[in-house]
C-alpha cells in the first residue's frame, strides 16, 4: 500500500488555492472580461493578444498549484525552498504591477483590486510559512 504523507501543509494549501485561482481566473475571463472585447471598436489582433495575456496568468496559477501540491509531499523540503521563493517573487511583482498600473491609469480603481490583493498576500504568506518549516516539523 502507498504511504503518502503530506510533509508541508502550507504548500498543499497554497497549491490548492493556486488551482482555485486558475479556475476562477479562467472562468471570470471567459464569462465577464473577454466578452467585453468582442465589440467592433477593438481589433481582432488586440482581442487575441488580450485573451492570451489573460490566460498566461491562468496557466501560471495552474502550474504553481501543481508544483506546490507536488512539493507538499516531498521529504526534503530544503530542495524546494528556492522554487518557493522564486514563485513568491513572481507573485509580489505581479501584485506590484497590478497596483502600479491601476494607480497610474485609474487611481480610483485601486480599491477594486482589494480582493485580488488580499488573496495574493494570503497566498504569499502561506508559501513563506512553508519555507520556514524546520526539518522536525516536516
mmCIF file of N, CA and C in Angstrom:
data_model
loop_
_atom_site.group_PDB
_atom_site.id
_atom_site.type_symbol
_atom_site.label_atom_id
_atom_site.label_comp_id
_atom_site.label_asym_id
_atom_site.label_seq_id
_atom_site.Cartn_x
_atom_site.Cartn_y
_atom_site.Cartn_z
ATOM 1 N N UNK A 1 0.847 -1.189 0.000
ATOM 2 C CA UNK A 1 0.000 0.000 0.000
ATOM 3 C C UNK A 1 0.888 1.247 0.000
ATOM 4 N N UNK A 2 0.464 2.258 -0.724
ATOM 5 C CA UNK A 2 1.190 3.525 -0.775
ATOM 6 C C UNK A 2 1.074 4.264 0.544
ATOM 7 N N UNK A 3 2.191 4.744 1.011
ATOM 8 C CA UNK A 3 2.193 5.505 2.256
ATOM 9 C C UNK A 3 2.633 6.930 1.934
ATOM 10 N N UNK A 4 1.706 7.702 1.409
ATOM 11 C CA UNK A 4 2.000 9.085 1.030
ATOM 12 C C UNK A 4 1.568 9.985 2.177
ATOM 13 N N UNK A 5 2.523 10.768 2.675
ATOM 14 C CA UNK A 5 2.231 11.681 3.780
ATOM 15 C C UNK A 5 2.508 13.111 3.342
ATOM 16 N N UNK A 6 1.649 13.987 3.771
ATOM 17 C CA UNK A 6 1.853 15.402 3.494
ATOM 18 C C UNK A 6 2.961 15.892 4.407
ATOM 19 N N UNK A 7 3.997 16.449 3.812
ATOM 20 C CA UNK A 7 5.144 16.935 4.570
ATOM 21 C C UNK A 7 5.062 18.433 4.843
ATOM 22 N N UNK A 8 4.276 19.154 4.026
ATOM 23 C CA UNK A 8 4.190 20.601 4.184
ATOM 24 C C UNK A 8 2.763 21.055 3.858
ATOM 25 N N UNK A 9 1.965 21.211 4.918
ATOM 26 C CA UNK A 9 0.561 21.602 4.730
ATOM 27 C C UNK A 9 0.435 22.998 4.129
ATOM 28 N N UNK A 10 1.382 23.883 4.417
ATOM 29 C CA UNK A 10 1.338 25.234 3.844
ATOM 30 C C UNK A 10 1.421 25.168 2.320
ATOM 31 N N UNK A 11 2.323 24.348 1.813
ATOM 32 C CA UNK A 11 2.459 24.197 0.369
ATOM 33 C C UNK A 11 1.214 23.542 -0.229
ATOM 34 N N UNK A 12 0.652 22.582 0.488
ATOM 35 C CA UNK A 12 -0.560 21.927 -0.011
ATOM 36 C C UNK A 12 -1.708 22.936 -0.132
ATOM 37 N N UNK A 13 -1.895 23.735 0.901
ATOM 38 C CA UNK A 13 -2.955 24.746 0.868
ATOM 39 C C UNK A 13 -2.673 25.780 -0.226
ATOM 40 N N UNK A 14 -1.413 26.204 -0.354
ATOM 41 C CA UNK A 14 -1.037 27.156 -1.406
ATOM 42 C C UNK A 14 -1.310 26.551 -2.781
ATOM 43 N N UNK A 15 -1.016 25.284 -2.944
ATOM 44 C CA UNK A 15 -1.256 24.616 -4.221
ATOM 45 C C UNK A 15 -2.729 24.533 -4.576
ATOM 46 N N UNK A 16 -3.539 24.169 -3.605
ATOM 47 C CA UNK A 16 -4.990 24.092 -3.835
ATOM 48 C C UNK A 16 -5.532 25.486 -4.152
ATOM 49 N N UNK A 17 -5.090 26.496 -3.400
ATOM 50 C CA UNK A 17 -5.523 27.869 -3.679
ATOM 51 C C UNK A 17 -5.126 28.299 -5.085
ATOM 52 N N UNK A 18 -3.907 27.991 -5.495
ATOM 53 C CA UNK A 18 -3.435 28.387 -6.827
ATOM 54 C C UNK A 18 -4.286 27.746 -7.920
ATOM 55 N N UNK A 19 -4.660 26.494 -7.735
ATOM 56 C CA UNK A 19 -5.523 25.837 -8.729
ATOM 57 C C UNK A 19 -6.908 26.478 -8.731
ATOM 58 N N UNK A 20 -7.433 26.803 -7.554
ATOM 59 C CA UNK A 20 -8.714 27.521 -7.495
ATOM 60 C C UNK A 20 -8.608 28.894 -8.152
ATOM 61 N N UNK A 21 -7.478 29.591 -7.926
ATOM 62 C CA UNK A 21 -7.260 30.888 -8.571
ATOM 63 C C UNK A 21 -7.234 30.719 -10.092
ATOM 64 N N UNK A 22 -6.610 29.662 -10.580
ATOM 65 C CA UNK A 22 -6.548 29.419 -12.027
ATOM 66 C C UNK A 22 -7.956 29.213 -12.590
ATOM 67 N N UNK A 23 -8.750 28.408 -11.897
ATOM 68 C CA UNK A 23 -10.111 28.121 -12.361
ATOM 69 C C UNK A 23 -10.961 29.397 -12.363
ATOM 70 N N UNK A 24 -10.916 30.154 -11.264
ATOM 71 C CA UNK A 24 -11.736 31.371 -11.195
ATOM 72 C C UNK A 24 -11.239 32.441 -12.162
ATOM 73 N N UNK A 25 -9.921 32.501 -12.377
ATOM 74 C CA UNK A 25 -9.365 33.465 -13.320
ATOM 75 C C UNK A 25 -9.830 33.149 -14.742
ATOM 76 N N UNK A 26 -9.758 31.884 -15.127
ATOM 77 C CA UNK A 26 -10.206 31.476 -16.458
ATOM 78 C C UNK A 26 -11.702 31.723 -16.617
ATOM 79 N N UNK A 27 -12.463 31.339 -15.609
ATOM 80 C CA UNK A 27 -13.924 31.490 -15.661
ATOM 81 C C UNK A 27 -14.310 32.967 -15.747
ATOM 82 N N UNK A 28 -13.719 33.788 -14.897
ATOM 83 C CA UNK A 28 -14.006 35.222 -14.910
ATOM 84 C C UNK A 28 -13.621 35.833 -16.256
ATOM 85 N N UNK A 29 -12.484 35.437 -16.778
ATOM 86 C CA UNK A 29 -12.042 35.953 -18.072
ATOM 87 C C UNK A 29 -12.991 35.584 -19.190
ATOM 88 N N UNK A 30 -13.354 34.303 -19.253
ATOM 89 C CA UNK A 30 -14.214 33.828 -20.335
ATOM 90 C C UNK A 30 -15.649 34.325 -20.223
ATOM 91 N N UNK A 31 -16.138 34.512 -19.002
ATOM 92 C CA UNK A 31 -17.550 34.873 -18.844
ATOM 93 C C UNK A 31 -17.791 36.369 -18.693
ATOM 94 N N UNK A 32 -16.804 37.127 -18.196
ATOM 95 C CA UNK A 32 -17.039 38.548 -17.915
ATOM 96 C C UNK A 32 -16.103 39.462 -18.707
ATOM 97 N N UNK A 33 -14.816 39.274 -18.563
ATOM 98 C CA UNK A 33 -13.836 40.227 -19.099
ATOM 99 C C UNK A 33 -13.676 40.119 -20.613
ATOM 100 N N UNK A 34 -13.346 38.945 -21.109
ATOM 101 C CA UNK A 34 -13.036 38.784 -22.535
ATOM 102 C C UNK A 34 -14.237 39.051 -23.452
ATOM 103 N N UNK A 35 -15.467 38.695 -23.079
ATOM 104 C CA UNK A 35 -16.600 39.046 -23.950
ATOM 105 C C UNK A 35 -16.760 40.558 -24.161
ATOM 106 N N UNK A 36 -16.304 41.361 -23.206
ATOM 107 C CA UNK A 36 -16.393 42.815 -23.367
ATOM 108 C C UNK A 36 -15.504 43.298 -24.508
ATOM 109 N N UNK A 37 -14.508 42.497 -24.901
ATOM 110 C CA UNK A 37 -13.626 42.878 -26.003
ATOM 111 C C UNK A 37 -14.253 42.620 -27.368
ATOM 112 N N UNK A 38 -15.328 41.865 -27.384
ATOM 113 C CA UNK A 38 -15.956 41.497 -28.651
ATOM 114 C C UNK A 38 -16.828 42.625 -29.194
ATOM 115 N N UNK A 39 -16.314 43.798 -29.173
ATOM 116 C CA UNK A 39 -17.016 44.932 -29.749
ATOM 117 C C UNK A 39 -16.228 45.389 -30.972
ATOM 118 N N UNK A 40 -16.884 46.034 -31.878
ATOM 119 C CA UNK A 40 -16.246 46.416 -33.131
ATOM 120 C C UNK A 40 -15.084 47.387 -32.941
ATOM 121 N N UNK A 41 -15.077 48.148 -31.862
ATOM 122 C CA UNK A 41 -14.028 49.142 -31.648
ATOM 123 C C UNK A 41 -12.676 48.507 -31.318
ATOM 124 N N UNK A 42 -12.656 47.236 -30.937
ATOM 125 C CA UNK A 42 -11.416 46.544 -30.589
ATOM 126 C C UNK A 42 -11.068 45.578 -31.723
ATOM 127 N N UNK A 43 -9.885 45.743 -32.277
ATOM 128 C CA UNK A 43 -9.479 44.892 -33.406
ATOM 129 C C UNK A 43 -9.313 43.445 -32.965
ATOM 130 N N UNK A 44 -9.402 42.548 -33.937
ATOM 131 C CA UNK A 44 -9.244 41.122 -33.655
ATOM 132 C C UNK A 44 -7.862 40.817 -33.086
ATOM 133 N N UNK A 45 -6.821 41.484 -33.588
ATOM 134 C CA UNK A 45 -5.474 41.226 -33.070
ATOM 135 C C UNK A 45 -5.355 41.680 -31.612
ATOM 136 N N UNK A 46 -5.996 42.792 -31.261
ATOM 137 C CA UNK A 46 -5.996 43.248 -29.864
ATOM 138 C C UNK A 46 -6.767 42.268 -28.984
ATOM 139 N N UNK A 47 -7.897 41.771 -29.475
ATOM 140 C CA UNK A 47 -8.669 40.773 -28.723
ATOM 141 C C UNK A 47 -7.832 39.514 -28.493
ATOM 142 N N UNK A 48 -7.120 39.089 -29.534
ATOM 143 C CA UNK A 48 -6.280 37.884 -29.441
ATOM 144 C C UNK A 48 -5.175 38.078 -28.405
ATOM 145 N N UNK A 49 -4.492 39.200 -28.472
ATOM 146 C CA UNK A 49 -3.401 39.479 -27.530
ATOM 147 C C UNK A 49 -3.933 39.537 -26.099
ATOM 148 N N UNK A 50 -5.023 40.251 -25.887
ATOM 149 C CA UNK A 50 -5.589 40.365 -24.548
ATOM 150 C C UNK A 50 -6.000 38.996 -24.024
ATOM 151 N N UNK A 51 -6.564 38.144 -24.893
ATOM 152 C CA UNK A 51 -7.005 36.810 -24.475
ATOM 153 C C UNK A 51 -5.821 35.945 -24.060
ATOM 154 N N UNK A 52 -4.754 35.925 -24.853
ATOM 155 C CA UNK A 52 -3.644 35.061 -24.442
ATOM 156 C C UNK A 52 -2.887 35.628 -23.259
ATOM 157 N N UNK A 53 -2.789 36.943 -23.143
ATOM 158 C CA UNK A 53 -2.151 37.528 -21.955
ATOM 159 C C UNK A 53 -2.973 37.180 -20.708
ATOM 160 N N UNK A 54 -4.283 37.249 -20.817
ATOM 161 C CA UNK A 54 -5.161 36.883 -19.693
ATOM 162 C C UNK A 54 -4.896 35.436 -19.275
ATOM 163 N N UNK A 55 -4.826 34.545 -20.258
ATOM 164 C CA UNK A 55 -4.699 33.122 -19.935
ATOM 165 C C UNK A 55 -3.275 32.705 -19.586
ATOM 166 N N UNK A 56 -2.291 33.552 -19.829
ATOM 167 C CA UNK A 56 -0.945 33.279 -19.317
ATOM 168 C C UNK A 56 -0.997 33.227 -17.789
ATOM 169 N N UNK A 57 -1.716 34.170 -17.176
ATOM 170 C CA UNK A 57 -1.855 34.179 -15.709
ATOM 171 C C UNK A 57 -2.601 32.932 -15.243
ATOM 172 N N UNK A 58 -3.635 32.537 -15.988
ATOM 173 C CA UNK A 58 -4.366 31.309 -15.650
ATOM 174 C C UNK A 58 -3.410 30.117 -15.656
ATOM 175 N N UNK A 59 -2.603 30.002 -16.711
ATOM 176 C CA UNK A 59 -1.663 28.883 -16.825
ATOM 177 C C UNK A 59 -0.600 28.928 -15.726
ATOM 178 N N UNK A 60 -0.088 30.127 -15.429
ATOM 179 C CA UNK A 60 0.893 30.258 -14.340
ATOM 180 C C UNK A 60 0.303 29.768 -13.029
ATOM 181 N N UNK A 61 -0.906 30.205 -12.716
ATOM 182 C CA UNK A 61 -1.542 29.778 -11.466
ATOM 183 C C UNK A 61 -1.698 28.267 -11.413
ATOM 184 N N UNK A 62 -2.088 27.675 -12.521
ATOM 185 C CA UNK A 62 -2.253 26.223 -12.567
ATOM 186 C C UNK A 62 -0.915 25.514 -12.346
ATOM 187 N N UNK A 63 0.122 25.979 -13.015
ATOM 188 C CA UNK A 63 1.455 25.374 -12.848
ATOM 189 C C UNK A 63 1.960 25.555 -11.416
ATOM 190 N N UNK A 64 1.783 26.746 -10.844
ATOM 191 C CA UNK A 64 2.188 26.981 -9.451
ATOM 192 C C UNK A 64 1.445 26.023 -8.523
ATOM 193 N N UNK A 65 0.153 25.847 -8.765
ATOM 194 C CA UNK A 65 -0.639 24.956 -7.924
ATOM 195 C C UNK A 65 -0.151 23.528 -7.977
ATOM 196 N N UNK A 66 0.094 23.033 -9.172
ATOM 197 C CA UNK A 66 0.599 21.669 -9.332
ATOM 198 C C UNK A 66 1.964 21.530 -8.656
ATOM 199 N N UNK A 67 2.823 22.528 -8.844
ATOM 200 C CA UNK A 67 4.158 22.487 -8.237
ATOM 201 C C UNK A 67 4.067 22.441 -6.712
ATOM 202 N N UNK A 68 3.233 23.294 -6.117
ATOM 203 C CA UNK A 68 3.137 23.300 -4.654
ATOM 204 C C UNK A 68 2.516 22.021 -4.101
ATOM 205 N N UNK A 69 1.547 21.471 -4.801
ATOM 206 C CA UNK A 69 0.980 20.193 -4.341
ATOM 207 C C UNK A 69 2.061 19.117 -4.393
ATOM 208 N N UNK A 70 2.809 19.057 -5.484
ATOM 209 C CA UNK A 70 3.923 18.109 -5.589
ATOM 210 C C UNK A 70 4.935 18.340 -4.469
ATOM 211 N N UNK A 71 5.304 19.597 -4.249
ATOM 212 C CA UNK A 71 6.300 19.937 -3.228
ATOM 213 C C UNK A 71 5.814 19.589 -1.824
ATOM 214 N N UNK A 72 4.512 19.624 -1.605
ATOM 215 C CA UNK A 72 3.978 19.363 -0.257
ATOM 216 C C UNK A 72 4.200 17.925 0.200
ATOM 217 N N UNK A 73 4.434 17.014 -0.731
ATOM 218 C CA UNK A 73 4.632 15.603 -0.391
ATOM 219 C C UNK A 73 6.099 15.198 -0.320
ATOM 220 N N UNK A 74 7.005 16.104 -0.644
ATOM 221 C CA UNK A 74 8.425 15.762 -0.704
ATOM 222 C C UNK A 74 9.067 15.785 0.690
ATOM 223 N N UNK A 75 9.903 14.807 0.951
ATOM 224 C CA UNK A 75 10.548 14.675 2.252
ATOM 225 C C UNK A 75 11.574 15.772 2.497
ATOM 226 N N UNK A 76 12.427 16.038 1.530
ATOM 227 C CA UNK A 76 13.477 17.044 1.709
ATOM 228 C C UNK A 76 12.980 18.394 1.199
ATOM 229 N N UNK A 77 12.335 19.130 2.076
ATOM 230 C CA UNK A 77 11.747 20.418 1.714
ATOM 231 C C UNK A 77 12.792 21.464 1.340
ATOM 232 N N UNK A 78 14.015 21.305 1.842
ATOM 233 C CA UNK A 78 15.058 22.295 1.544
ATOM 234 C C UNK A 78 15.375 22.363 0.052
ATOM 235 N N UNK A 79 15.139 21.275 -0.673
ATOM 236 C CA UNK A 79 15.390 21.250 -2.112
ATOM 237 C C UNK A 79 14.445 22.181 -2.872
ATOM 238 N N UNK A 80 13.336 22.530 -2.269
ATOM 239 C CA UNK A 80 12.307 23.300 -2.964
ATOM 240 C C UNK A 80 12.186 24.730 -2.459
ATOM 241 N N UNK A 81 13.002 25.102 -1.500
ATOM 242 C CA UNK A 81 12.935 26.454 -0.936
ATOM 243 C C UNK A 81 13.165 27.531 -2.002
ATOM 244 N N UNK A 82 14.171 27.323 -2.855
ATOM 245 C CA UNK A 82 14.452 28.304 -3.906
ATOM 246 C C UNK A 82 13.253 28.456 -4.832
ATOM 247 N N UNK A 83 12.647 27.344 -5.221
ATOM 248 C CA UNK A 83 11.469 27.390 -6.095
ATOM 249 C C UNK A 83 10.344 28.174 -5.436
ATOM 250 N N UNK A 84 10.112 27.925 -4.160
ATOM 251 C CA UNK A 84 9.053 28.631 -3.433
ATOM 252 C C UNK A 84 9.337 30.133 -3.398
ATOM 253 N N UNK A 85 10.581 30.503 -3.120
ATOM 254 C CA UNK A 85 10.938 31.927 -3.074
ATOM 255 C C UNK A 85 10.855 32.570 -4.453
ATOM 256 N N UNK A 86 11.180 31.830 -5.485
ATOM 257 C CA UNK A 86 11.053 32.352 -6.848
ATOM 258 C C UNK A 86 9.585 32.641 -7.174
ATOM 259 N N UNK A 87 8.704 31.733 -6.803
ATOM 260 C CA UNK A 87 7.269 31.938 -7.035
ATOM 261 C C UNK A 87 6.761 33.113 -6.190
ATOM 262 N N UNK A 88 7.222 33.225 -4.944
ATOM 263 C CA UNK A 88 6.852 34.378 -4.106
ATOM 264 C C UNK A 88 7.263 35.675 -4.800
ATOM 265 N N UNK A 89 8.461 35.703 -5.344
ATOM 266 C CA UNK A 89 8.947 36.897 -6.044
ATOM 267 C C UNK A 89 8.049 37.227 -7.235
ATOM 268 N N UNK A 90 7.704 36.223 -8.017
ATOM 269 C CA UNK A 90 6.811 36.433 -9.165
ATOM 270 C C UNK A 90 5.471 36.990 -8.702
ATOM 271 N N UNK A 91 4.926 36.448 -7.622
ATOM 272 C CA UNK A 91 3.629 36.901 -7.116
ATOM 273 C C UNK A 91 3.691 38.331 -6.589
ATOM 274 N N UNK A 92 4.780 38.679 -5.907
ATOM 275 C CA UNK A 92 4.920 40.049 -5.396
ATOM 276 C C UNK A 92 5.060 41.037 -6.560
ATOM 277 N N UNK A 93 5.837 40.661 -7.569
ATOM 278 C CA UNK A 93 5.972 41.525 -8.748
ATOM 279 C C UNK A 93 4.628 41.635 -9.459
ATOM 280 N N UNK A 94 3.904 40.544 -9.553
ATOM 281 C CA UNK A 94 2.564 40.571 -10.159
ATOM 282 C C UNK A 94 1.671 41.561 -9.416
ATOM 283 N N UNK A 95 1.686 41.505 -8.088
ATOM 284 C CA UNK A 95 0.866 42.426 -7.289
ATOM 285 C C UNK A 95 1.306 43.872 -7.496
ATOM 286 N N UNK A 96 2.610 44.101 -7.544
ATOM 287 C CA UNK A 96 3.113 45.460 -7.768
ATOM 288 C C UNK A 96 2.677 45.991 -9.137
ATOM 289 N N UNK A 97 2.692 45.135 -10.152
ATOM 290 C CA UNK A 97 2.253 45.542 -11.490
ATOM 291 C C UNK A 97 0.761 45.866 -11.473
ATOM 292 N N UNK A 98 -0.035 45.002 -10.853
ATOM 293 C CA UNK A 98 -1.483 45.237 -10.774
ATOM 294 C C UNK A 98 -1.759 46.576 -10.100
ATOM 295 N N UNK A 99 -1.168 46.779 -8.932
ATOM 296 C CA UNK A 99 -1.415 48.015 -8.187
ATOM 297 C C UNK A 99 -0.824 49.237 -8.896
ATOM 298 N N UNK A 100 0.383 49.090 -9.432
ATOM 299 C CA UNK A 100 1.044 50.215 -10.097
ATOM 300 C C UNK A 100 0.309 50.666 -11.345
ATOM 301 N N UNK A 101 -0.012 49.727 -12.210
ATOM 302 C CA UNK A 101 -0.719 50.073 -13.449
ATOM 303 C C UNK A 101 -2.091 50.648 -13.131
ATOM 304 N N UNK A 102 -2.780 50.044 -12.183
ATOM 305 C CA UNK A 102 -4.103 50.557 -11.804
ATOM 306 C C UNK A 102 -3.988 51.968 -11.253
ATOM 307 N N UNK A 103 -3.019 52.208 -10.389
ATOM 308 C CA UNK A 103 -2.847 53.544 -9.804
ATOM 309 C C UNK A 103 -2.505 54.580 -10.867
ATOM 310 N N UNK A 104 -1.689 54.195 -11.846
ATOM 311 C CA UNK A 104 -1.298 55.138 -12.900
ATOM 312 C C UNK A 104 -2.468 55.440 -13.837
ATOM 313 N N UNK A 105 -3.213 54.407 -14.221
ATOM 314 C CA UNK A 105 -4.282 54.594 -15.204
ATOM 315 C C UNK A 105 -5.603 55.050 -14.594
ATOM 316 N N UNK A 106 -5.888 54.595 -13.373
ATOM 317 C CA UNK A 106 -7.172 54.932 -12.745
ATOM 318 C C UNK A 106 -7.047 54.741 -11.237
ATOM 319 N N UNK A 107 -6.557 55.767 -10.553
ATOM 320 C CA UNK A 107 -6.287 55.640 -9.111
ATOM 321 C C UNK A 107 -7.539 55.227 -8.334
ATOM 322 N N UNK A 108 -8.709 55.606 -8.796
ATOM 323 C CA UNK A 108 -9.937 55.201 -8.093
ATOM 324 C C UNK A 108 -10.186 53.697 -8.232
ATOM 325 N N UNK A 109 -9.553 53.061 -9.217
ATOM 326 C CA UNK A 109 -9.725 51.629 -9.412
ATOM 327 C C UNK A 109 -8.882 50.773 -8.482
ATOM 328 N N UNK A 110 -7.961 51.387 -7.753
ATOM 329 C CA UNK A 110 -7.115 50.617 -6.832
ATOM 330 C C UNK A 110 -7.980 49.885 -5.806
ATOM 331 N N UNK A 111 -9.043 50.520 -5.381
ATOM 332 C CA UNK A 111 -9.961 49.885 -4.414
ATOM 333 C C UNK A 111 -10.552 48.596 -4.990
ATOM 334 N N UNK A 112 -10.753 48.556 -6.302
ATOM 335 C CA UNK A 112 -11.311 47.367 -6.952
ATOM 336 C C UNK A 112 -10.340 46.192 -6.953
ATOM 337 N N UNK A 113 -9.079 46.452 -6.671
ATOM 338 C CA UNK A 113 -8.078 45.379 -6.640
ATOM 339 C C UNK A 113 -7.925 44.775 -5.241
ATOM 340 N N UNK A 114 -8.722 45.243 -4.291
ATOM 341 C CA UNK A 114 -8.568 44.824 -2.891
ATOM 342 C C UNK A 114 -8.672 43.309 -2.707
ATOM 343 N N UNK A 115 -9.686 42.682 -3.279
ATOM 344 C CA UNK A 115 -9.872 41.236 -3.084
ATOM 345 C C UNK A 115 -8.708 40.459 -3.689
ATOM 346 N N UNK A 116 -8.305 40.832 -4.907
ATOM 347 C CA UNK A 116 -7.161 40.159 -5.541
ATOM 348 C C UNK A 116 -5.886 40.374 -4.725
ATOM 349 N N UNK A 117 -5.703 41.589 -4.227
ATOM 350 C CA UNK A 117 -4.511 41.903 -3.431
ATOM 351 C C UNK A 117 -4.471 41.081 -2.148
ATOM 352 N N UNK A 118 -5.591 40.987 -1.467
ATOM 353 C CA UNK A 118 -5.663 40.193 -0.232
ATOM 354 C C UNK A 118 -5.372 38.728 -0.537
ATOM 355 N N UNK A 119 -5.933 38.217 -1.628
ATOM 356 C CA UNK A 119 -5.705 36.818 -1.998
ATOM 357 C C UNK A 119 -4.218 36.562 -2.257
ATOM 358 N N UNK A 120 -3.570 37.471 -2.971
ATOM 359 C CA UNK A 120 -2.141 37.299 -3.259
ATOM 360 C C UNK A 120 -1.319 37.363 -1.972
ATOM 361 N N UNK A 121 -1.649 38.287 -1.071
ATOM 362 C CA UNK A 121 -0.915 38.412 0.190
ATOM 363 C C UNK A 121 -1.075 37.142 1.039
ATOM 364 N N UNK A 122 -2.280 36.597 1.114
ATOM 365 C CA UNK A 122 -2.505 35.356 1.870
ATOM 366 C C UNK A 122 -1.730 34.206 1.224
ATOM 367 N N UNK A 123 -1.783 34.118 -0.078
ATOM 368 C CA UNK A 123 -1.077 33.090 -0.837
ATOM 369 C C UNK A 123 0.428 33.172 -0.564
ATOM 370 N N UNK A 124 0.991 34.369 -0.653
ATOM 371 C CA UNK A 124 2.416 34.584 -0.390
ATOM 372 C C UNK A 124 2.755 34.223 1.057
ATOM 373 N N UNK A 125 1.903 34.615 1.995
ATOM 374 C CA UNK A 125 2.148 34.308 3.405
ATOM 375 C C UNK A 125 2.199 32.798 3.644
ATOM 376 N N UNK A 126 1.288 32.059 3.025
ATOM 377 C CA UNK A 126 1.290 30.597 3.172
ATOM 378 C C UNK A 126 2.583 29.989 2.622
ATOM 379 N N UNK A 127 3.016 30.497 1.483
ATOM 380 C CA UNK A 127 4.252 29.981 0.890
ATOM 381 C C UNK A 127 5.442 30.281 1.803
ATOM 382 N N UNK A 128 5.516 31.501 2.304
ATOM 383 C CA UNK A 128 6.626 31.868 3.195
ATOM 384 C C UNK A 128 6.604 31.016 4.459
ATOM 385 N N UNK A 129 5.423 30.782 5.023
ATOM 386 C CA UNK A 129 5.331 29.896 6.187
ATOM 387 C C UNK A 129 5.842 28.502 5.832
ATOM 388 N N UNK A 130 5.532 28.039 4.634
ATOM 389 C CA UNK A 130 6.018 26.740 4.186
ATOM 390 C C UNK A 130 7.527 26.680 4.063
ATOM 391 N N UNK A 131 8.139 27.794 3.664
ATOM 392 C CA UNK A 131 9.602 27.807 3.535
ATOM 393 C C UNK A 131 10.284 27.828 4.889
ATOM 394 N N UNK A 132 9.579 28.204 5.918
ATOM 395 C CA UNK A 132 10.169 28.347 7.249
ATOM 396 C C UNK A 132 10.047 27.072 8.090
ATOM 397 N N UNK A 133 9.415 26.052 7.548
ATOM 398 C CA UNK A 133 9.272 24.811 8.310
ATOM 399 C C UNK A 133 10.623 24.165 8.540
ATOM 400 N N UNK A 134 10.865 23.780 9.778
ATOM 401 C CA UNK A 134 12.114 23.109 10.149
ATOM 402 C C UNK A 134 11.990 21.622 9.824
ATOM 403 N N UNK A 135 13.111 20.960 9.756
ATOM 404 C CA UNK A 135 13.129 19.538 9.415
ATOM 405 C C UNK A 135 12.249 18.710 10.366
ATOM 406 N N UNK A 136 12.232 19.054 11.654
ATOM 407 C CA UNK A 136 11.417 18.332 12.642
ATOM 408 C C UNK A 136 9.942 18.459 12.347
ATOM 409 N N UNK A 137 9.526 19.654 11.891
ATOM 410 C CA UNK A 137 8.115 19.909 11.625
ATOM 411 C C UNK A 137 7.622 19.133 10.424
ATOM 412 N N UNK A 138 8.530 18.739 9.559
ATOM 413 C CA UNK A 138 8.159 18.077 8.316
ATOM 414 C C UNK A 138 7.901 16.646 8.545
#
